[in-house]
N, C-alpha and C. Protein backbone atom coordinates (compact mmCIF):
# COMPACT_ATOMS: atom_id res chain seq x y z
N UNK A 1 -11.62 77.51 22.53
CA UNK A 1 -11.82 77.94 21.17
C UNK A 1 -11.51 76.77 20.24
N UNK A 2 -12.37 76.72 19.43
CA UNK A 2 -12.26 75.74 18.53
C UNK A 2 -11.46 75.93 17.20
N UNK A 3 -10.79 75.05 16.38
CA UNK A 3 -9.69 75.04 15.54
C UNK A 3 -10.45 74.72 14.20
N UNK A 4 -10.52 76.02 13.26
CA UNK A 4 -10.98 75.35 12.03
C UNK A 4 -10.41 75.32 11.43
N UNK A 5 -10.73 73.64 10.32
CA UNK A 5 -10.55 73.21 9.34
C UNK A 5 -9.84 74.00 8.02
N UNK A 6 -9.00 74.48 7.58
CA UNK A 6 -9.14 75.67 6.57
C UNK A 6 -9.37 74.44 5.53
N UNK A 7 -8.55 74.81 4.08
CA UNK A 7 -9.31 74.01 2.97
C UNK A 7 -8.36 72.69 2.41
N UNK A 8 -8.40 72.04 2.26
CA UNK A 8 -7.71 70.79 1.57
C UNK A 8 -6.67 71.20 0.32
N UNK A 9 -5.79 70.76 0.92
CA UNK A 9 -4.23 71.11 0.17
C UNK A 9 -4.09 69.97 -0.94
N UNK A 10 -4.57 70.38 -2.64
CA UNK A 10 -4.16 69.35 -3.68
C UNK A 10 -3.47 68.27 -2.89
N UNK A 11 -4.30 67.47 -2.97
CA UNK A 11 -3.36 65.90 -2.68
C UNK A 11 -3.43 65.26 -1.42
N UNK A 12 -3.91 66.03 -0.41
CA UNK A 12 -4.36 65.62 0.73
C UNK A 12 -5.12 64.17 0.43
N UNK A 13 -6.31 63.65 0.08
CA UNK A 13 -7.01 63.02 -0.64
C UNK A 13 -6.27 61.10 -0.65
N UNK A 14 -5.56 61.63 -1.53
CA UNK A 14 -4.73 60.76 -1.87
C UNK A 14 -3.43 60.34 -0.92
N UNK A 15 -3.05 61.44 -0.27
CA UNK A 15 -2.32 61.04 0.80
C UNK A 15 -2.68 60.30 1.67
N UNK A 16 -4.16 60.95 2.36
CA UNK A 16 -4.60 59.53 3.53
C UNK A 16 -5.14 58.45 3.17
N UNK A 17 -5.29 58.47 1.46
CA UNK A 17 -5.34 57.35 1.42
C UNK A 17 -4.34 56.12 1.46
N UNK A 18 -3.05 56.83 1.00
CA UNK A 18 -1.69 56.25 0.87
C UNK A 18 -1.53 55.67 2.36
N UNK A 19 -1.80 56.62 3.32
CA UNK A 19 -1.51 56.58 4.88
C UNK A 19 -2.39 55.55 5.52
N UNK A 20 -3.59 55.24 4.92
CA UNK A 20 -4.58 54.47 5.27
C UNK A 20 -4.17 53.09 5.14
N UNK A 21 -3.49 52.93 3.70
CA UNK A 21 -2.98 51.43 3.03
C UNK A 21 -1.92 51.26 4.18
N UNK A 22 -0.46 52.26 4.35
CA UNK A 22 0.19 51.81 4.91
C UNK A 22 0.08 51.61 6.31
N UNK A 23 -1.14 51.88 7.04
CA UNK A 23 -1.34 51.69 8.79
C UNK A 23 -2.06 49.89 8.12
N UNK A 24 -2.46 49.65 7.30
CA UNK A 24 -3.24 48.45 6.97
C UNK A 24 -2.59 47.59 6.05
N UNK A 25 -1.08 47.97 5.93
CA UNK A 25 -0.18 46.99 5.17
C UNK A 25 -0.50 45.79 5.03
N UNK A 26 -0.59 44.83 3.87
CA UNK A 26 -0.79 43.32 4.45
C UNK A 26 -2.61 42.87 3.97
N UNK A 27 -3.18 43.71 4.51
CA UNK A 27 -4.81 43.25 4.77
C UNK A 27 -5.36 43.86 3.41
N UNK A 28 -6.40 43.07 3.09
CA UNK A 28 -7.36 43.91 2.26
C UNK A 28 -8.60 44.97 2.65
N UNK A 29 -8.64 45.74 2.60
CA UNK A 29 -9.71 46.57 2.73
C UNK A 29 -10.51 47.04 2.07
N UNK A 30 -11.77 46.97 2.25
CA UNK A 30 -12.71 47.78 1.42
C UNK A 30 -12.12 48.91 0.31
N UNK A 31 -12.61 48.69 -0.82
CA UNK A 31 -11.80 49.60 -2.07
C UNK A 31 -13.13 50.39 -1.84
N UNK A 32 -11.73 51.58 -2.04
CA UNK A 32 -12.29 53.35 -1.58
C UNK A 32 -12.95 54.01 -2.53
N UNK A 33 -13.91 53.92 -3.15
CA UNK A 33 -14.56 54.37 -4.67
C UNK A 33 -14.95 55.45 -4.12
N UNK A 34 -15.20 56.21 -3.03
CA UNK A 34 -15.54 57.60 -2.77
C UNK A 34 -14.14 58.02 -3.25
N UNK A 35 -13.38 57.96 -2.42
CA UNK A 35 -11.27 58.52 -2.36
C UNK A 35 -11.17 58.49 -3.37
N UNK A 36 -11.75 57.44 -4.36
CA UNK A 36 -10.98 57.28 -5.82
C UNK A 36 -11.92 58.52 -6.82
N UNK A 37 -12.91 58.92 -6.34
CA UNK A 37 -13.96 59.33 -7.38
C UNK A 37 -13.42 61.30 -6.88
N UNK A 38 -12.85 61.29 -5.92
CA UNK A 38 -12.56 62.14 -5.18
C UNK A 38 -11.02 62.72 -5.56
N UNK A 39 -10.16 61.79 -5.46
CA UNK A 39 -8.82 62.07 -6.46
C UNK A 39 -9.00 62.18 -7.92
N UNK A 40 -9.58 61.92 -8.83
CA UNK A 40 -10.26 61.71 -9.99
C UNK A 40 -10.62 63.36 -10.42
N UNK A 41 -11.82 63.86 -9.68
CA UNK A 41 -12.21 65.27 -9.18
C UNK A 41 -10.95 66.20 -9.60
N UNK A 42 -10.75 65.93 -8.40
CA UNK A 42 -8.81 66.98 -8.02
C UNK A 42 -8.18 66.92 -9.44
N UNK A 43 -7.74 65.84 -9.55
CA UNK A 43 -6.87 65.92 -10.44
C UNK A 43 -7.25 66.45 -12.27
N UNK A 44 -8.28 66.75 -12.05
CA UNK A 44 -8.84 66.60 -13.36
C UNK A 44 -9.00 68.24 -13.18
N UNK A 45 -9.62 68.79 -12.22
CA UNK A 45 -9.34 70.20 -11.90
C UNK A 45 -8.58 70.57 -11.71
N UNK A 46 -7.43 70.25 -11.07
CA UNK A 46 -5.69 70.92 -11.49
C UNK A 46 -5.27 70.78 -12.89
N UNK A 47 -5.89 70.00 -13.78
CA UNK A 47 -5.58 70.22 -14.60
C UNK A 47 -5.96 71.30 -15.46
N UNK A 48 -7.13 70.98 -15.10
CA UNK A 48 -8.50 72.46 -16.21
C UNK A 48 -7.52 73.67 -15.73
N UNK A 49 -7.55 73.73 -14.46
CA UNK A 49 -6.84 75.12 -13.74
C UNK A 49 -5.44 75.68 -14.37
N UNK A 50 -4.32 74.27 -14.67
CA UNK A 50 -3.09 74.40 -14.71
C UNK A 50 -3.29 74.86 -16.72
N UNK A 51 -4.10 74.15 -17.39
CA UNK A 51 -4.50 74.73 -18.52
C UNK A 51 -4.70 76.05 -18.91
N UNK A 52 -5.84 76.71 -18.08
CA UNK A 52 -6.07 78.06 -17.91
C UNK A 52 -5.11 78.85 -17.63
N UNK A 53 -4.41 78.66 -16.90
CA UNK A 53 -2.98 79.40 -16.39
C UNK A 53 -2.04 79.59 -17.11
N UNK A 54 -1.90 78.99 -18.13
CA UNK A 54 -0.30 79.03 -18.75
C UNK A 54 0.05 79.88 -19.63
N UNK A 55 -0.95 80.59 -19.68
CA UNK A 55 -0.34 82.00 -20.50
C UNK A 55 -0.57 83.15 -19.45
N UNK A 56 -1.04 82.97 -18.40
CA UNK A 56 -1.34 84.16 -17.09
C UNK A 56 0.16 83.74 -16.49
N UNK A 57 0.30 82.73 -15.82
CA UNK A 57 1.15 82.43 -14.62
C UNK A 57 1.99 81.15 -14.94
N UNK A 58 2.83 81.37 -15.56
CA UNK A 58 3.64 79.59 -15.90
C UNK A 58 3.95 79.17 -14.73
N UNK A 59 4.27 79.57 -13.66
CA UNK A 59 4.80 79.21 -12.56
C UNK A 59 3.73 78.26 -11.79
N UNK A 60 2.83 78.78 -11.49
CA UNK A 60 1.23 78.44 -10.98
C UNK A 60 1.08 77.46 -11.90
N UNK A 61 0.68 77.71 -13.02
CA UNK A 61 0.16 76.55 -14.01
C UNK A 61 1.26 75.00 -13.77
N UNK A 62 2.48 75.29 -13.71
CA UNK A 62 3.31 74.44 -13.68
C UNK A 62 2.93 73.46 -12.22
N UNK A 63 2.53 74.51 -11.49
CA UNK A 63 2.31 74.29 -10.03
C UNK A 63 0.85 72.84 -9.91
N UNK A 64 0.04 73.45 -10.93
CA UNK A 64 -0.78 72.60 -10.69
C UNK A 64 -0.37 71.39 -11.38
N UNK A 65 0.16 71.69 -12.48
CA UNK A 65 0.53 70.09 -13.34
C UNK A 65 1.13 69.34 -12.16
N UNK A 66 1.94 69.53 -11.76
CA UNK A 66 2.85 68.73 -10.79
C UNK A 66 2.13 68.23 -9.28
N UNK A 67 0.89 68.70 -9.38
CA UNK A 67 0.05 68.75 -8.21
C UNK A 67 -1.08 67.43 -8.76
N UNK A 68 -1.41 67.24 -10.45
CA UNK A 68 -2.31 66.58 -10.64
C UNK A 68 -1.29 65.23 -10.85
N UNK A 69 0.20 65.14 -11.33
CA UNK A 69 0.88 64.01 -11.82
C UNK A 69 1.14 63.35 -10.34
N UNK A 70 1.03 64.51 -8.91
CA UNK A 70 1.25 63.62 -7.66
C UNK A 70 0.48 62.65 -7.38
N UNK A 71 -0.57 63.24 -7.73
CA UNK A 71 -2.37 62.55 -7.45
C UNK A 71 -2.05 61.29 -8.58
N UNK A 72 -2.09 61.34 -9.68
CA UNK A 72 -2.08 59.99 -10.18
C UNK A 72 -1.03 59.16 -9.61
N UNK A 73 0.71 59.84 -9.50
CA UNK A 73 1.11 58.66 -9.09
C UNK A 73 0.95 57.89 -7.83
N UNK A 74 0.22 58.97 -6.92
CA UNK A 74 0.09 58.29 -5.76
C UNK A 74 -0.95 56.83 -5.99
N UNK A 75 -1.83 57.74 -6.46
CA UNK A 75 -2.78 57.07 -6.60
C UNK A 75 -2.45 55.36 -7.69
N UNK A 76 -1.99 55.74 -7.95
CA UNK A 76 -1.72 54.57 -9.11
C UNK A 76 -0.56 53.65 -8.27
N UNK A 77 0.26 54.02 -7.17
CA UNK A 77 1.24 52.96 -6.41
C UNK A 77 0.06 52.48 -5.57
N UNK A 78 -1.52 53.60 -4.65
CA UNK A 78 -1.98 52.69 -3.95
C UNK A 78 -2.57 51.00 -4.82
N UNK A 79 -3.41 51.39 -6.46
CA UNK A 79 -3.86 50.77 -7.36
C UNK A 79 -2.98 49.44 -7.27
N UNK A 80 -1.12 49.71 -7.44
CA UNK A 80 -0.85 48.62 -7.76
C UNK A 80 -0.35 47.97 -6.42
N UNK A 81 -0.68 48.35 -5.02
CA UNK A 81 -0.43 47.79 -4.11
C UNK A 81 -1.35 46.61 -3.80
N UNK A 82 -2.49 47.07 -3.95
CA UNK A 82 -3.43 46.27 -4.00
C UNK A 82 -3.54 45.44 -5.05
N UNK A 83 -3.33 45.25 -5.95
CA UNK A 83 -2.89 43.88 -7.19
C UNK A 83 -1.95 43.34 -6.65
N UNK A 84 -0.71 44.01 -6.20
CA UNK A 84 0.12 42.62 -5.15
C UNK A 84 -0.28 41.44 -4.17
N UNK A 85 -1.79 42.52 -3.84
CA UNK A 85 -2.12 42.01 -2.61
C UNK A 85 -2.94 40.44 -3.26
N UNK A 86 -4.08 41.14 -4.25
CA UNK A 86 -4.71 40.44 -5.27
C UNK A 86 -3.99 38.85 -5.47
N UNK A 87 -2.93 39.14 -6.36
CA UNK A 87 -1.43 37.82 -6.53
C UNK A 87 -1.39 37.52 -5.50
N UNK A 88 -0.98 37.90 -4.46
CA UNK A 88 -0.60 36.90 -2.93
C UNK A 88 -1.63 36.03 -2.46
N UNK A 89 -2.88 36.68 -2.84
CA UNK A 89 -3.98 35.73 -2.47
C UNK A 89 -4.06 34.49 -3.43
N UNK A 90 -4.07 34.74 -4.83
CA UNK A 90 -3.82 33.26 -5.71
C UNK A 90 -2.77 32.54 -5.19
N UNK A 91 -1.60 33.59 -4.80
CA UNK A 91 -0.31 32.04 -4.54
C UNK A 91 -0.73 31.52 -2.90
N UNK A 92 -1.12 32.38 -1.93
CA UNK A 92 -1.29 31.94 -1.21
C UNK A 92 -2.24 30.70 -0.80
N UNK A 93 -3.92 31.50 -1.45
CA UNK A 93 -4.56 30.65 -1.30
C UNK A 93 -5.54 30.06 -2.28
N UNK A 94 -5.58 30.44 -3.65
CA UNK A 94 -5.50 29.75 -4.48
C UNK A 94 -6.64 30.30 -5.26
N UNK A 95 -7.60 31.03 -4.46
CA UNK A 95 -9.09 31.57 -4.47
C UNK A 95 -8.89 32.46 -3.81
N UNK A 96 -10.67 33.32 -4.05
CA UNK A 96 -10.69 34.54 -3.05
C UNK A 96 -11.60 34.26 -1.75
N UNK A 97 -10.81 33.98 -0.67
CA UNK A 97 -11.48 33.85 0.19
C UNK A 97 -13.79 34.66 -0.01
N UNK A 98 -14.27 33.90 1.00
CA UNK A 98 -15.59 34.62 0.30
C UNK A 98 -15.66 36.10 1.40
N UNK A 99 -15.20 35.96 2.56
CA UNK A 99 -14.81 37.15 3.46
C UNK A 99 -13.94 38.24 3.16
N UNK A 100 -13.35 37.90 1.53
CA UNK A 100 -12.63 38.77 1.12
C UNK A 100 -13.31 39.41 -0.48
N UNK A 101 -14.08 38.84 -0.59
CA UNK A 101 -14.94 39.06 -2.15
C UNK A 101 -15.33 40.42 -1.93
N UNK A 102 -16.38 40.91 -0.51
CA UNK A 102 -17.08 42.07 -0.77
C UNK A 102 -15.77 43.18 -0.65
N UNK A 103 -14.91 43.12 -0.68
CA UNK A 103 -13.95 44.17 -0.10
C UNK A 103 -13.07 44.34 -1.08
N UNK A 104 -13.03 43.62 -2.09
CA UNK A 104 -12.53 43.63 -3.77
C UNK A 104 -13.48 44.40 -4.55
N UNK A 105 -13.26 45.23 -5.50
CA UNK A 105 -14.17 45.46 -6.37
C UNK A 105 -14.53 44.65 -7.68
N UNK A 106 -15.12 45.10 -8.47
CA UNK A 106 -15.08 44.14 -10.12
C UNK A 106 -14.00 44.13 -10.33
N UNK A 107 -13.53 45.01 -10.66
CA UNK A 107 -12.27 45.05 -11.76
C UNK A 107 -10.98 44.05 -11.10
N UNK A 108 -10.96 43.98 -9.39
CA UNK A 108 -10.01 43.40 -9.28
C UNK A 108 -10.75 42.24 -8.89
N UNK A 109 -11.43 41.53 -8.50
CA UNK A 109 -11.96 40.22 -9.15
C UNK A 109 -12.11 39.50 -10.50
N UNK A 110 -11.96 40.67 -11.41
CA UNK A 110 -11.72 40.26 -12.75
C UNK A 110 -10.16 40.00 -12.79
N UNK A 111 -9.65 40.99 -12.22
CA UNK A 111 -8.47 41.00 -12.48
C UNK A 111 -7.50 39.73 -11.74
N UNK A 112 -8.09 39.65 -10.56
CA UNK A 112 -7.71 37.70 -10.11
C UNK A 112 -8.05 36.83 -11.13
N UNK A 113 -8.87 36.54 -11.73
CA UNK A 113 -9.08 35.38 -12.76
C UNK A 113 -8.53 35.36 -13.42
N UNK A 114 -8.24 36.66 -14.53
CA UNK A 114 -7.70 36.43 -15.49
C UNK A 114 -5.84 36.32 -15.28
N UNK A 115 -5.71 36.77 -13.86
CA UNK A 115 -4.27 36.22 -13.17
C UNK A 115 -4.22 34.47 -12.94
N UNK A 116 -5.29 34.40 -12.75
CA UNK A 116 -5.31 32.95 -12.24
C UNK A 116 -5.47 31.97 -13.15
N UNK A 117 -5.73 32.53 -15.06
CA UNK A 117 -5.75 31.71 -15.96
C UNK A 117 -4.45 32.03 -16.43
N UNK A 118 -4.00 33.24 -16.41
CA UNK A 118 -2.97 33.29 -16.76
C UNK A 118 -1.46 32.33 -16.55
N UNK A 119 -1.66 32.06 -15.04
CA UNK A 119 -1.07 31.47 -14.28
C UNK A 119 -0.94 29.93 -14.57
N UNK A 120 -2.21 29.31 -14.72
CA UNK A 120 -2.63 28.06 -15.29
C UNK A 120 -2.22 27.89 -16.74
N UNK A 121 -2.35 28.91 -17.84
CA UNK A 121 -2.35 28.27 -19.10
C UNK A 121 -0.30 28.72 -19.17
N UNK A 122 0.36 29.17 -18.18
CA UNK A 122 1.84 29.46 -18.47
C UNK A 122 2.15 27.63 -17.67
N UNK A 123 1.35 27.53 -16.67
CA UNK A 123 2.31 26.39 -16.10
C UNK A 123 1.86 25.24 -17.20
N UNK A 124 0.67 25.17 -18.05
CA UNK A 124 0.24 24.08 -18.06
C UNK A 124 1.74 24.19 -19.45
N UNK A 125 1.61 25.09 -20.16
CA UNK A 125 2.54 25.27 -21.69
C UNK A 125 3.76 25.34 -21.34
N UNK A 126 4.37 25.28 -20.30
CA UNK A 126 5.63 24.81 -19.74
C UNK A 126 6.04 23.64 -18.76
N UNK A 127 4.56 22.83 -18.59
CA UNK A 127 4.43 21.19 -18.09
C UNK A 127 4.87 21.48 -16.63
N UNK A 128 4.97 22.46 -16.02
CA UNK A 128 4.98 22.50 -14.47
C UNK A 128 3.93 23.32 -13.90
N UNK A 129 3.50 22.48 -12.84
CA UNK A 129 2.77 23.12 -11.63
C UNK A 129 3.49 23.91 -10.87
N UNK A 130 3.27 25.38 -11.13
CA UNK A 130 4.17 26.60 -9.96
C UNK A 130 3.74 26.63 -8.46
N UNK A 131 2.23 25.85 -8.63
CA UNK A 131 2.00 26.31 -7.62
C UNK A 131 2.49 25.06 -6.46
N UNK A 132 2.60 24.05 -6.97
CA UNK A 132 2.97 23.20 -5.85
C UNK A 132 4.50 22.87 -5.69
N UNK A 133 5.08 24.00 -6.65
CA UNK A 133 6.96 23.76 -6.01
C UNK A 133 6.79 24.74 -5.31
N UNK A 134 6.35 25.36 -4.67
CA UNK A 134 6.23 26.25 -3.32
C UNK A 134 6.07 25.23 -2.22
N UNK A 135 5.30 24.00 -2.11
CA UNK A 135 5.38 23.23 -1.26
C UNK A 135 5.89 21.95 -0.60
N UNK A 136 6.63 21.29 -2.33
CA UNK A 136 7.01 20.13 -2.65
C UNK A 136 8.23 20.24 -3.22
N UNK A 137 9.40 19.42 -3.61
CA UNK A 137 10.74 19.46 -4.36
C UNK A 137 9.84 18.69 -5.80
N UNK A 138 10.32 19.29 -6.81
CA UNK A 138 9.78 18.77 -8.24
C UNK A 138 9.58 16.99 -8.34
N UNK A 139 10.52 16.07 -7.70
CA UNK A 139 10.89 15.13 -7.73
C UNK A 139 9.38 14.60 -7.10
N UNK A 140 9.21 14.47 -5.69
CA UNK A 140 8.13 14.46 -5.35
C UNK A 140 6.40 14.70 -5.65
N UNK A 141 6.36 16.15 -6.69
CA UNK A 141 5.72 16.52 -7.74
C UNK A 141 5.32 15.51 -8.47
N UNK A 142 5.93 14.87 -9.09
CA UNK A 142 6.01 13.99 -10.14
C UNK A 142 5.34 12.88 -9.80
N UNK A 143 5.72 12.16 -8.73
CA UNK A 143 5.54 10.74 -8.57
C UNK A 143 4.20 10.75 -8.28
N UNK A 144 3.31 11.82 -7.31
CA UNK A 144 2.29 12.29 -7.23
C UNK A 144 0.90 12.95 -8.24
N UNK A 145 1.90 12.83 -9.71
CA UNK A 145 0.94 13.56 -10.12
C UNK A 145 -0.48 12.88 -10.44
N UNK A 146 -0.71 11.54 -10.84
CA UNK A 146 -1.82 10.98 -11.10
C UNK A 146 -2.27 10.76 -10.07
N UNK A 147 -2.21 10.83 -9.06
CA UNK A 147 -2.64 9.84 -7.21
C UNK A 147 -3.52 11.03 -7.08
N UNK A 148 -5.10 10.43 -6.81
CA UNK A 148 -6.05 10.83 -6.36
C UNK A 148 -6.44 10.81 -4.84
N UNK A 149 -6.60 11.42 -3.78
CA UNK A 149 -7.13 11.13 -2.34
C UNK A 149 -8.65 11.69 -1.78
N UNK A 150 -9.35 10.99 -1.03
CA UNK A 150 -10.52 11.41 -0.80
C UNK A 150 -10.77 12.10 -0.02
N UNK A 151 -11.01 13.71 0.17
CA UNK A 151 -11.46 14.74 1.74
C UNK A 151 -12.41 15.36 1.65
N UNK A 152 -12.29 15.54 3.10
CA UNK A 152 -13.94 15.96 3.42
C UNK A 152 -13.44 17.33 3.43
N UNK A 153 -14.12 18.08 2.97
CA UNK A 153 -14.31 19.89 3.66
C UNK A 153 -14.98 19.56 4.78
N UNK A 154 -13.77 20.43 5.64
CA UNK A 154 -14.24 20.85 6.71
C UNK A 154 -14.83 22.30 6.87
N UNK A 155 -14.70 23.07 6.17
CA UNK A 155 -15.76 24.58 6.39
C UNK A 155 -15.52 25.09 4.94
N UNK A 156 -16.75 25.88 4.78
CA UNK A 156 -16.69 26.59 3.49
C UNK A 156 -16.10 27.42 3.10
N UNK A 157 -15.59 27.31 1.99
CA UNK A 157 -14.04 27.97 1.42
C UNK A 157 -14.62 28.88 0.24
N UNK A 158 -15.44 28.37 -0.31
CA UNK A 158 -16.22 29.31 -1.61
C UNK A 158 -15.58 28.10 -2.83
N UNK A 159 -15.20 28.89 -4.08
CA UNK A 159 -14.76 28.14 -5.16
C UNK A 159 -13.52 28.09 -4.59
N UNK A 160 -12.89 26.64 -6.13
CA UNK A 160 -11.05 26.65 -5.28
C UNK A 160 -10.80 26.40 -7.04
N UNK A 161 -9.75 26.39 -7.41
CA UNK A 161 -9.53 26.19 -8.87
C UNK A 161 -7.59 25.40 -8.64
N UNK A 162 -8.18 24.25 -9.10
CA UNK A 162 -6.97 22.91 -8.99
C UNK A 162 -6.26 23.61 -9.64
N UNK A 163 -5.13 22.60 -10.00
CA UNK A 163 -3.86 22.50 -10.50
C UNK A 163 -3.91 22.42 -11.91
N UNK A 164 -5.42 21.84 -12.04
CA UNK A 164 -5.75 21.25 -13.80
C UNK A 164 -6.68 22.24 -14.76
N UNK A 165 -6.66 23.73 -13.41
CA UNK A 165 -7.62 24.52 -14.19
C UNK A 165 -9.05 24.52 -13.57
N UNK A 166 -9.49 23.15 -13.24
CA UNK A 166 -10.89 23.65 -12.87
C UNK A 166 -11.23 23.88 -11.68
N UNK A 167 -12.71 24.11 -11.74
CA UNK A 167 -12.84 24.88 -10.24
C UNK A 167 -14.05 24.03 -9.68
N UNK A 168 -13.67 23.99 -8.68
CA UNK A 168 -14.19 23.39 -7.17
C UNK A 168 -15.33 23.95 -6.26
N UNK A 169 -16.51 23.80 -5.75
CA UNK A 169 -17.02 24.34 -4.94
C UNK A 169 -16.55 23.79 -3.45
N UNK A 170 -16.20 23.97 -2.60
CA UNK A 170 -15.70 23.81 -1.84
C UNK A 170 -16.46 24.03 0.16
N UNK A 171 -18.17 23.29 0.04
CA UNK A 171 -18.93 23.28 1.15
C UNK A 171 -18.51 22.19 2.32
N UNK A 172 -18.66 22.83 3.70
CA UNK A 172 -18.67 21.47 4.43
C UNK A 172 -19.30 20.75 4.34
N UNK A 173 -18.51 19.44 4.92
CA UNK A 173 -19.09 17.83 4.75
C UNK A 173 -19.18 17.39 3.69
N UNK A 174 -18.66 18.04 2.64
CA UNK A 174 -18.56 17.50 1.08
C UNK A 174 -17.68 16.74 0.61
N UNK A 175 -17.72 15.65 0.20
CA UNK A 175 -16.64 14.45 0.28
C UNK A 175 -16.12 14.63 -1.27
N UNK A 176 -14.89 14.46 -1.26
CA UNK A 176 -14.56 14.98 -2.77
C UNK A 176 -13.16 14.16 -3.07
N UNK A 177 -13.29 13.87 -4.68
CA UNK A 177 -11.46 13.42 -4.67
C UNK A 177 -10.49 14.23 -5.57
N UNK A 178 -9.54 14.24 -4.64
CA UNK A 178 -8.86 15.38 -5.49
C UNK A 178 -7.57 14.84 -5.63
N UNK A 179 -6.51 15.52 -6.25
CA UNK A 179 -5.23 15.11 -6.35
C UNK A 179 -4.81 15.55 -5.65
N UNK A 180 -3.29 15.01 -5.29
CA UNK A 180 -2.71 15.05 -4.12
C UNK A 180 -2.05 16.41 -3.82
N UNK A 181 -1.51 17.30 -4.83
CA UNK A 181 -1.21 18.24 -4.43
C UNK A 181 -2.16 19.72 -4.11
N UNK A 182 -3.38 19.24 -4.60
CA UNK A 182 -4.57 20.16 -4.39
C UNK A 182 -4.97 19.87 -3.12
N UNK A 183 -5.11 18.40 -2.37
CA UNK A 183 -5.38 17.95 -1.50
C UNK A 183 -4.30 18.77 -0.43
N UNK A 184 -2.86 18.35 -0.65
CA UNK A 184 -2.03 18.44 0.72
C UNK A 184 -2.44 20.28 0.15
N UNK A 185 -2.49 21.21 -0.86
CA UNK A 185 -2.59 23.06 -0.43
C UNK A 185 -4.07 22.85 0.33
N UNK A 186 -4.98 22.15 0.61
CA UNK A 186 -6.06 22.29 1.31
C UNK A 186 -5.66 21.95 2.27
N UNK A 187 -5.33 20.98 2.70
CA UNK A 187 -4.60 20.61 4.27
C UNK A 187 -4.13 21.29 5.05
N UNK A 188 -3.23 22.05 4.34
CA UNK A 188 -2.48 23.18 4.82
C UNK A 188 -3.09 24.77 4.98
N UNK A 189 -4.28 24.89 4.14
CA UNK A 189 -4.55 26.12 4.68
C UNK A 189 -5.65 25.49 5.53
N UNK A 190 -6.09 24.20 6.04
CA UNK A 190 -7.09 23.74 6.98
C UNK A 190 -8.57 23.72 6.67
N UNK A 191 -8.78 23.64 5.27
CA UNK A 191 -10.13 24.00 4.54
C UNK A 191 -10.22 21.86 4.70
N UNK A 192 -9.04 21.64 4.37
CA UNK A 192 -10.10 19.52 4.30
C UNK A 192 -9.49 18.84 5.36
């Protein structure tokens, strides 16, 4: 005998999606615009519902409010898990990988850039590069900063956006000169 399905318990939705992020901690995944258009739904109908109710059933009505504020906050810790993830990729790797572009949506591809100018116009108005005391002692920083070196890409990286703001196309066999601390974060993630 077979086991049916009965009906989806407010919040289910949002739970596997929560459950989904955390079996996939770490990685980016395809952004869920069904799940999201789907919690969206729910929550907007617990509300109509919890509206209707509150002069029949305060209890119920209350029931649903607290059923639609789960759904957003869940929903809104998966939202900002994934902007962590977003940031780790600028500090990590400086760009969005291009194997990682289709699996971002707009908003958080917008939302990398304008992290990533953000990032640029704080270091440039406080005269330090943040991103290369992650790799270097300041001292070292320094002595380096005008020294130009010549590398080849070795595989295609997509765009890369220096230390100075601008951005890079970044194809193999493309011989390019860059500064040294843009040079040694390419070295190191094995792109020159």
């Amino acid at each position: 005998m077979e086991a049916r399905a009965g009906p989806k318990l407010p919040g289910h939705t949002a739970i596997e999606l929560l459950r989904e992020y955390k079996r996939t901690e770490g990685t980016v995944s395809f952004f869920p615009d069904d799940k999201r258009r789907e919690i969206v739904k729910e929550t907007v109908a617990l509300l109509e519902e919890a509206k209707s109710l509150e002069e029949v059933n305060r209890a119920l009505a209350a029931m649903k409010y607290v059923g639609a504020h789960r759904n957003k906050q869940i929903f809104l810790a998966y939202l900002q898990a994934r902007l962590r993830l977003v940031e780790q990729i600028r500090w990590e790797v400086g760009m969005i990988p291009s194997d990682l572009k289709e699996r971002l949506n707009q908003e958080e591809t917008t939302y990398f850039e304008q992290y990533n100018n953000l990032v640029a116009s704080y270091s440039e108005s406080v005269g330090v590069n943040l991103h290369q005391f992650l790799s270097q002692p300041p001292i070292i920083a320094k002595a380096h900063a005008t020294t130009l070196v010549e590398v080849k890409v070795l595989k295609d990286a997509g765009e890369f956006v220096c230390e100075d703001t601008t951005t890079i196309l970044l194809s193999k066999e493309k011989r390019l000169f860059l500064d040294i601390a843009d040079a040694e974060d390419l070295i190191r993630k094995g792109i020159v």
